[in-house]
Amino acid sequence: MRRLARKKLWIVRFLYMSLFTALVTGCGIGGVSDAEKSVSAAEVPLKKSAWVVDWQWESGADDLQGMTNGLTNVQMFAAYFDEADNLFFTESFQKGLPKVQEISRRSSLVHVDLTIVNDQKRKDGTDIQKDPALITRLMATEESRSKHIDQIMKAVEEYQFHGVEIDYERIEEKDWGNLLAFFKELYLRLQEQDKTLRIVLEPRTPIETLSLPEGPVYVMMAYNLHGLQSDPGPKADRSFITELTTRMKVVPGDKVIALSAGGFDWAENGEAAAVTEKQAAELAKSSLEMPRRDNASGSIHFQYVDQNKQKHTVWYADETTLQAWAEIVSGEGYRSIALWRLGDLGSKSVRFMNE
């Protein structure tokens, strides 16, 4: 009886959020097709996963502590590459992974996966982020791909990961054929060890023309509509998310839509910086006017003046924003979301991820 009552309460709340999302995003209360999708979606709760990053693993682990009932996976971000194109793990990664795995073991519900990203760390302390030339070298031949896969399998065994996630970005067109072969080869090797494979796709990925192999889970990054290199605005809005979920229909197998917490702070001199939800909420206390919620995205935005008399514009997502975005994803027929990233989330956002 208790389980039935909780299920009814969950459905009522889900339907309430459907109505709220319609108001926030301007889609209209009378959208019959969206309402019908939401009712159907309410029958099956969303599967959720999230990333913990090596440079903020302590607060990320704190957030993880509060959502182990709601997550299926946590992605430990990230393995990088050294100057010899070998996998490289930072000291912060080495310190944070045991804590994340400890939390996972206590919950018995959350699996820990390894995320590998094509960033190269140099001995002089500099790095190349999302290096396409690195991918060209790794994927060039069957021998180079096999060497890379061997290193991945060794890391999976050494650190006892449940699976692997590949986050290779800014791929050059000439490398896609070899990269797809790599995806297939890596998936088969992982399957032999009962391990899983997820592959992250950028919004720019030409998924309509690629023959992505069946088997891996594919994750679409539905965020950074606005970011460090753009004018101020939300990380995502209804139109952006809907466009990406529509495009993802051609992708085979299980699919995940990735949403992003926090936001960005743009200074009037052109500089921009990422901010977590808690950082943004603290800055909002100095807002020139009452922070407002954007109708098209559900995001909060405001302006403030720093100690140097420079005006800043901040846009960020809170729990209400994440709820609205998740409702859009669910309404489009998807059953899994991922959150970029844990660390300094508001308590309500943690509670949302734990549902």
Short mmCIF file of C-alpha atoms in Angstrom, two decimals:
data_model
loop_
_atom_site.label_atom_id
_atom_site.label_comp_id
_atom_site.label_asym_id
_atom_site.label_seq_id
_atom_site.Cartn_x
_atom_site.Cartn_y
_atom_site.Cartn_z
CA MET A 1 0.00 0.00 0.00
CA ARG A 2 2.81 2.40 0.88
CA ARG A 3 4.53 1.76 -2.49
CA LEU A 4 1.24 2.39 -4.33
CA ALA A 5 0.66 5.62 -2.43
CA ARG A 6 4.17 6.82 -3.22
CA LYS A 7 3.70 6.00 -6.89
CA LYS A 8 0.44 7.97 -7.00
CA LEU A 9 2.11 10.91 -5.26
CA TRP A 10 5.00 10.79 -7.74
CA ILE A 11 2.64 10.81 -10.73
CA VAL A 12 0.67 13.75 -9.32
CA ARG A 13 3.87 15.71 -8.83
CA PHE A 14 5.09 14.79 -12.33
CA LEU A 15 1.87 16.03 -13.89
CA TYR A 16 2.07 19.21 -11.84
CA MET A 17 5.57 19.82 -13.21
CA SER A 18 4.26 19.24 -16.73
CA LEU A 19 1.83 22.11 -16.26
CA PHE A 20 4.51 24.28 -14.69
CA THR A 21 6.91 23.58 -17.57
CA ALA A 22 4.28 24.62 -20.08
CA LEU A 23 4.01 27.97 -18.33
CA VAL A 24 7.75 28.46 -17.87
CA THR A 25 8.73 27.57 -21.41
CA GLY A 26 5.82 29.25 -23.13
CA CYS A 27 4.59 26.09 -24.82
CA GLY A 28 1.00 26.70 -23.80
CA ILE A 29 -1.30 24.83 -21.45
CA GLY A 30 -3.43 23.48 -24.24
CA GLY A 31 -0.74 21.35 -25.91
CA VAL A 32 -2.64 18.07 -26.00
CA SER A 33 0.14 16.02 -27.56
CA ASP A 34 2.71 17.17 -24.96
CA ALA A 35 0.28 16.43 -22.12
CA GLU A 36 -0.40 12.96 -23.47
CA LYS A 37 3.33 12.31 -23.72
CA SER A 38 3.81 13.50 -20.14
CA VAL A 39 1.08 11.24 -18.77
CA SER A 40 2.68 8.28 -20.50
CA ALA A 41 6.15 9.31 -19.30
CA ALA A 42 4.93 9.57 -15.73
CA GLU A 43 4.43 5.82 -15.65
CA VAL A 44 8.20 5.24 -15.80
CA PRO A 45 10.61 7.48 -13.83
CA LEU A 46 13.65 8.84 -15.65
CA LYS A 47 16.92 7.01 -15.28
CA LYS A 48 19.59 9.43 -14.11
CA SER A 49 23.36 9.57 -14.14
CA ALA A 50 25.87 12.34 -13.39
CA TRP A 51 29.52 13.30 -13.72
CA VAL A 52 32.01 13.92 -10.91
CA VAL A 53 35.00 15.92 -12.19
CA ASP A 54 38.54 15.47 -10.90
CA TRP A 55 39.09 19.17 -10.19
CA GLN A 56 36.01 19.40 -7.96
CA TRP A 57 35.70 15.87 -6.66
CA GLU A 58 35.16 16.79 -2.99
CA SER A 59 31.99 18.84 -3.46
CA GLY A 60 30.99 16.45 -6.24
CA ALA A 61 31.21 13.55 -3.80
CA ASP A 62 29.19 15.57 -1.28
CA ASP A 63 26.40 15.97 -3.84
CA LEU A 64 26.65 12.29 -4.77
CA GLN A 65 26.07 11.33 -1.13
CA GLY A 66 22.60 12.84 -1.36
CA MET A 67 21.42 11.22 -4.58
CA THR A 68 22.40 7.56 -4.46
CA ASN A 69 18.74 6.52 -4.52
CA GLY A 70 18.15 8.32 -7.81
CA LEU A 71 21.23 7.54 -9.89
CA THR A 72 22.09 4.44 -11.90
CA ASN A 73 25.61 5.53 -12.87
CA VAL A 74 28.21 8.10 -11.97
CA GLN A 75 30.88 9.01 -14.52
CA MET A 76 34.32 9.76 -13.05
CA PHE A 77 35.73 12.54 -15.22
CA ALA A 78 38.32 12.12 -16.56
CA ALA A 79 41.23 10.27 -18.02
CA TYR A 80 43.37 12.63 -20.13
CA PHE A 81 46.44 12.06 -22.30
CA ASP A 82 50.11 12.80 -21.80
CA GLU A 83 52.50 14.07 -24.46
CA ALA A 84 53.13 10.51 -25.66
CA ASP A 85 49.37 9.97 -26.28
CA ASN A 86 49.07 7.60 -23.31
CA LEU A 87 46.22 7.77 -20.80
CA PHE A 88 46.95 10.15 -17.95
CA PHE A 89 45.24 10.45 -14.55
CA THR A 90 45.65 13.54 -12.35
CA GLU A 91 46.46 13.41 -8.65
CA SER A 92 42.99 14.80 -7.97
CA PHE A 93 41.49 11.90 -9.91
CA GLN A 94 43.53 9.43 -7.87
CA LYS A 95 42.32 11.03 -4.62
CA GLY A 96 38.68 11.41 -5.62
CA LEU A 97 38.02 8.02 -7.21
CA PRO A 98 38.24 5.97 -3.96
CA LYS A 99 35.70 8.27 -2.30
CA VAL A 100 33.30 8.05 -5.23
CA GLN A 101 33.66 4.27 -5.32
CA GLU A 102 33.10 4.05 -1.57
CA ILE A 103 29.83 5.95 -1.88
CA SER A 104 28.86 3.69 -4.77
CA ARG A 105 29.56 0.53 -2.81
CA ARG A 106 27.51 1.72 0.16
CA SER A 107 24.51 2.44 -2.06
CA SER A 108 24.78 -0.80 -4.09
CA LEU A 109 22.72 1.05 -6.72
CA VAL A 110 25.25 3.31 -8.44
CA HIS A 111 27.86 2.04 -10.89
CA VAL A 112 31.09 4.00 -11.42
CA ASP A 113 32.30 4.47 -14.99
CA LEU A 114 35.43 6.09 -16.43
CA THR A 115 35.12 9.07 -18.77
CA ILE A 116 37.99 9.58 -21.23
CA VAL A 117 38.35 12.98 -22.89
CA ASN A 118 40.72 14.13 -25.65
CA ASP A 119 42.56 16.72 -23.55
CA GLN A 120 46.34 16.54 -23.50
CA LYS A 121 48.26 17.45 -20.34
CA ARG A 122 51.81 18.75 -20.85
CA LYS A 123 54.76 18.59 -18.47
CA ASP A 124 54.98 22.40 -18.35
CA GLY A 125 51.50 22.55 -16.82
CA THR A 126 49.67 23.64 -19.96
CA ASP A 127 47.11 21.57 -21.79
CA ILE A 128 45.32 21.27 -25.13
CA GLN A 129 41.59 20.84 -24.69
CA LYS A 130 39.52 18.76 -27.12
CA ASP A 131 42.51 18.19 -29.38
CA PRO A 132 41.40 16.86 -32.80
CA ALA A 133 45.00 16.05 -33.80
CA LEU A 134 45.21 13.64 -30.86
CA ILE A 135 42.22 11.71 -32.20
CA THR A 136 43.78 11.61 -35.65
CA ARG A 137 46.89 9.95 -34.22
CA LEU A 138 45.02 7.51 -31.96
CA MET A 139 42.69 6.37 -34.74
CA ALA A 140 45.14 6.38 -37.63
CA THR A 141 45.69 2.63 -37.95
CA GLU A 142 44.36 -0.66 -36.66
CA GLU A 143 47.55 -0.94 -34.61
CA SER A 144 47.15 2.49 -32.99
CA ARG A 145 43.49 1.81 -32.17
CA SER A 146 44.36 -1.58 -30.67
CA LYS A 147 47.08 0.01 -28.50
CA HIS A 148 44.61 2.61 -27.24
CA ILE A 149 41.98 -0.03 -26.48
CA ASP A 150 44.55 -2.11 -24.58
CA GLN A 151 45.33 0.90 -22.39
CA ILE A 152 41.64 1.48 -21.72
CA MET A 153 41.06 -2.14 -20.78
CA LYS A 154 44.06 -2.04 -18.45
CA ALA A 155 42.67 1.07 -16.71
CA VAL A 156 39.23 -0.53 -16.36
CA GLU A 157 40.76 -3.58 -14.69
CA GLU A 158 43.19 -1.62 -12.48
CA TYR A 159 40.57 0.81 -11.15
CA GLN A 160 37.63 -1.61 -11.22
CA PHE A 161 35.31 0.49 -13.37
CA HIS A 162 31.87 -0.75 -14.35
CA GLY A 163 32.20 0.73 -17.81
CA VAL A 164 33.77 3.36 -20.05
CA GLU A 165 32.53 6.60 -21.54
CA ILE A 166 34.26 8.17 -24.55
CA ASP A 167 34.03 11.97 -24.76
CA TYR A 168 36.05 12.83 -27.86
CA GLU A 169 35.11 16.20 -29.32
CA ARG A 170 35.94 18.44 -32.27
CA ILE A 171 36.40 15.40 -34.49
CA GLU A 172 37.66 16.13 -37.99
CA GLU A 173 35.56 14.75 -40.83
CA LYS A 174 38.43 12.60 -42.15
CA ASP A 175 38.67 10.74 -38.84
CA TRP A 176 35.07 9.61 -38.43
CA GLY A 177 35.48 6.34 -40.33
CA ASN A 178 38.37 5.22 -38.11
CA LEU A 179 36.64 6.47 -34.97
CA LEU A 180 33.50 4.47 -35.74
CA ALA A 181 35.68 1.37 -36.18
CA PHE A 182 37.24 2.16 -32.80
CA PHE A 183 33.81 2.42 -31.15
CA LYS A 184 32.85 -1.00 -32.49
CA GLU A 185 36.15 -2.63 -31.50
CA LEU A 186 36.11 -1.11 -27.99
CA TYR A 187 32.49 -2.14 -27.43
CA LEU A 188 33.27 -5.77 -28.28
CA ARG A 189 36.31 -5.82 -25.98
CA LEU A 190 34.30 -4.35 -23.11
CA GLN A 191 31.43 -6.76 -23.72
CA GLU A 192 33.83 -9.68 -23.31
CA GLN A 193 34.46 -8.45 -19.75
CA ASP A 194 30.78 -7.61 -19.06
CA LYS A 195 31.62 -3.89 -19.14
CA THR A 196 29.56 -1.11 -20.71
CA LEU A 197 30.31 1.65 -23.21
CA ARG A 198 28.79 5.14 -23.46
CA ILE A 199 29.69 7.62 -26.17
CA VAL A 200 29.19 11.37 -25.80
CA LEU A 201 28.02 13.31 -28.86
CA GLU A 202 28.36 17.06 -29.37
CA PRO A 203 25.42 18.99 -30.84
CA ARG A 204 27.63 19.58 -33.89
CA THR A 205 28.16 15.83 -34.48
CA PRO A 206 26.82 14.90 -37.96
CA ILE A 207 24.74 12.03 -36.58
CA GLU A 208 22.43 12.04 -39.61
CA THR A 209 25.26 10.93 -41.90
CA LEU A 210 27.19 8.63 -39.55
CA SER A 211 26.63 4.89 -39.27
CA LEU A 212 27.01 4.72 -35.51
CA PRO A 213 27.45 1.10 -34.40
CA GLU A 214 24.74 -0.59 -32.37
CA GLY A 215 25.56 -1.61 -28.83
CA PRO A 216 26.95 1.48 -27.07
CA VAL A 217 24.73 3.95 -25.24
CA TYR A 218 24.83 7.39 -26.88
CA VAL A 219 24.70 10.64 -24.89
CA MET A 220 23.74 13.95 -26.50
CA MET A 221 25.09 17.13 -24.89
CA ALA A 222 21.97 19.29 -24.71
CA TYR A 223 23.72 22.31 -23.24
CA ASN A 224 26.10 25.22 -23.90
CA LEU A 225 23.68 26.95 -26.23
CA HIS A 226 25.40 29.94 -24.63
CA GLY A 227 28.82 29.70 -23.03
CA LEU A 228 32.30 31.11 -22.68
CA GLN A 229 32.55 32.16 -26.33
CA SER A 230 29.07 33.64 -26.75
CA ASP A 231 26.86 36.48 -25.61
CA PRO A 232 24.99 36.01 -22.31
CA GLY A 233 22.11 33.56 -22.33
CA PRO A 234 20.88 30.21 -21.01
CA LYS A 235 22.76 26.94 -21.39
CA ALA A 236 19.68 25.50 -23.10
CA ASP A 237 16.08 26.31 -23.90
CA ARG A 238 13.03 24.40 -25.04
CA SER A 239 13.74 24.87 -28.75
CA PHE A 240 17.37 23.75 -28.42
CA ILE A 241 16.54 20.63 -26.41
CA THR A 242 13.64 19.71 -28.70
CA GLU A 243 15.82 20.08 -31.80
CA LEU A 244 18.48 17.77 -30.36
CA THR A 245 16.04 15.13 -29.15
CA THR A 246 14.47 15.12 -32.61
CA ARG A 247 17.85 14.68 -34.28
CA MET A 248 18.75 11.84 -31.89
CA LYS A 249 15.91 9.70 -33.27
CA VAL A 250 18.30 8.38 -35.95
CA VAL A 251 20.82 7.13 -33.38
CA PRO A 252 20.60 3.38 -32.62
CA GLY A 253 20.02 1.77 -29.24
CA ASP A 254 19.71 3.38 -25.84
CA LYS A 255 20.02 7.15 -25.75
CA VAL A 256 20.69 9.66 -22.97
CA ILE A 257 20.09 13.41 -23.03
CA ALA A 258 22.67 15.33 -20.99
CA LEU A 259 21.59 18.50 -19.17
CA SER A 260 23.82 20.98 -17.40
CA ALA A 261 23.62 22.54 -13.95
CA GLY A 262 25.04 25.95 -13.07
CA GLY A 263 25.74 28.56 -15.70
CA PHE A 264 28.05 31.39 -16.75
CA ASP A 265 29.07 34.85 -15.59
CA TRP A 266 29.79 37.35 -18.39
CA ALA A 267 31.68 40.56 -17.56
CA GLU A 268 31.16 43.67 -19.67
CA ASN A 269 34.86 43.60 -20.67
CA GLY A 270 34.16 40.38 -22.60
CA GLU A 271 35.56 37.90 -20.08
CA ALA A 272 33.39 34.96 -19.04
CA ALA A 273 33.60 32.24 -16.40
CA ALA A 274 31.61 29.16 -15.47
CA VAL A 275 29.69 29.30 -12.18
CA THR A 276 28.10 26.56 -10.13
CA GLU A 277 24.53 26.82 -8.89
CA LYS A 278 25.66 27.79 -5.39
CA GLN A 279 28.12 30.37 -6.72
CA ALA A 280 25.42 31.91 -8.91
CA ALA A 281 22.94 31.99 -6.04
CA GLU A 282 25.52 33.79 -3.87
CA LEU A 283 26.20 36.35 -6.62
CA ALA A 284 22.45 36.89 -6.97
CA LYS A 285 22.44 38.42 -3.49
CA SER A 286 24.22 41.44 -5.06
CA SER A 287 21.85 41.62 -8.02
CA LEU A 288 20.99 45.13 -9.22
CA GLU A 289 17.36 44.05 -9.57
CA MET A 290 15.35 41.02 -8.51
CA PRO A 291 16.64 37.97 -10.45
CA ARG A 292 14.18 36.88 -13.11
CA ARG A 293 13.26 33.54 -14.66
CA ASP A 294 13.39 33.42 -18.47
CA ASN A 295 10.21 32.14 -20.10
CA ALA A 296 11.91 30.34 -23.01
CA SER A 297 14.45 28.42 -20.94
CA GLY A 298 13.31 28.43 -17.32
CA SER A 299 16.78 29.75 -16.37
CA ILE A 300 17.44 32.51 -13.85
CA HIS A 301 19.32 35.64 -14.92
CA PHE A 302 20.47 38.83 -13.22
CA GLN A 303 23.14 41.54 -13.27
CA TYR A 304 25.53 42.75 -10.59
CA VAL A 305 28.49 45.11 -10.26
CA ASP A 306 31.79 43.77 -8.92
CA GLN A 307 34.29 45.50 -6.62
CA ASN A 308 35.98 47.05 -9.66
CA LYS A 309 32.71 48.69 -10.72
CA GLN A 310 32.34 46.34 -13.68
CA LYS A 311 28.90 45.07 -14.60
CA HIS A 312 28.31 41.32 -14.96
CA THR A 313 25.45 39.28 -16.41
CA VAL A 314 24.75 35.82 -14.97
CA TRP A 315 22.52 33.07 -16.34
CA TYR A 316 22.15 29.78 -14.48
CA ALA A 317 19.98 26.71 -13.97
CA ASP A 318 18.44 25.74 -10.65
CA GLU A 319 16.23 22.83 -9.62
CA THR A 320 13.16 24.34 -11.29
CA THR A 321 15.12 24.72 -14.54
CA LEU A 322 16.37 21.14 -14.41
CA GLN A 323 12.85 19.87 -13.72
CA ALA A 324 11.52 21.78 -16.72
CA TRP A 325 14.28 20.54 -19.03
CA ALA A 326 13.81 16.97 -17.84
CA GLU A 327 10.10 17.27 -18.55
CA ILE A 328 10.86 18.34 -22.13
CA VAL A 329 13.19 15.35 -22.58
CA SER A 330 10.60 12.99 -21.13
CA GLY A 331 7.87 14.50 -23.28
CA GLU A 332 9.94 13.71 -26.35
CA GLY A 333 9.95 10.04 -25.39
CA TYR A 334 13.40 9.68 -23.79
CA ARG A 335 13.86 7.75 -20.56
CA SER A 336 17.40 8.73 -19.47
CA ILE A 337 19.12 11.97 -18.55
CA ALA A 338 22.65 12.77 -17.39
CA LEU A 339 23.72 15.80 -15.39
CA TRP A 340 26.85 17.80 -16.06
CA ARG A 341 28.05 18.07 -13.34
CA LEU A 342 28.04 17.42 -9.57
CA GLY A 343 29.61 19.94 -7.19
CA ASP A 344 27.98 22.91 -5.44
CA LEU A 345 24.45 21.98 -6.46
CA GLY A 346 21.60 23.51 -4.52
CA SER A 347 19.86 21.21 -2.04
CA LYS A 348 16.70 21.10 -4.17
CA SER A 349 18.72 20.10 -7.26
CA VAL A 350 20.28 17.27 -5.26
CA ARG A 351 16.82 16.21 -4.14
CA PHE A 352 15.58 16.26 -7.75
CA MET A 353 18.44 14.00 -8.86
CA ASN A 354 17.69 11.66 -5.95
CA GLU A 355 14.03 11.11 -6.91
#
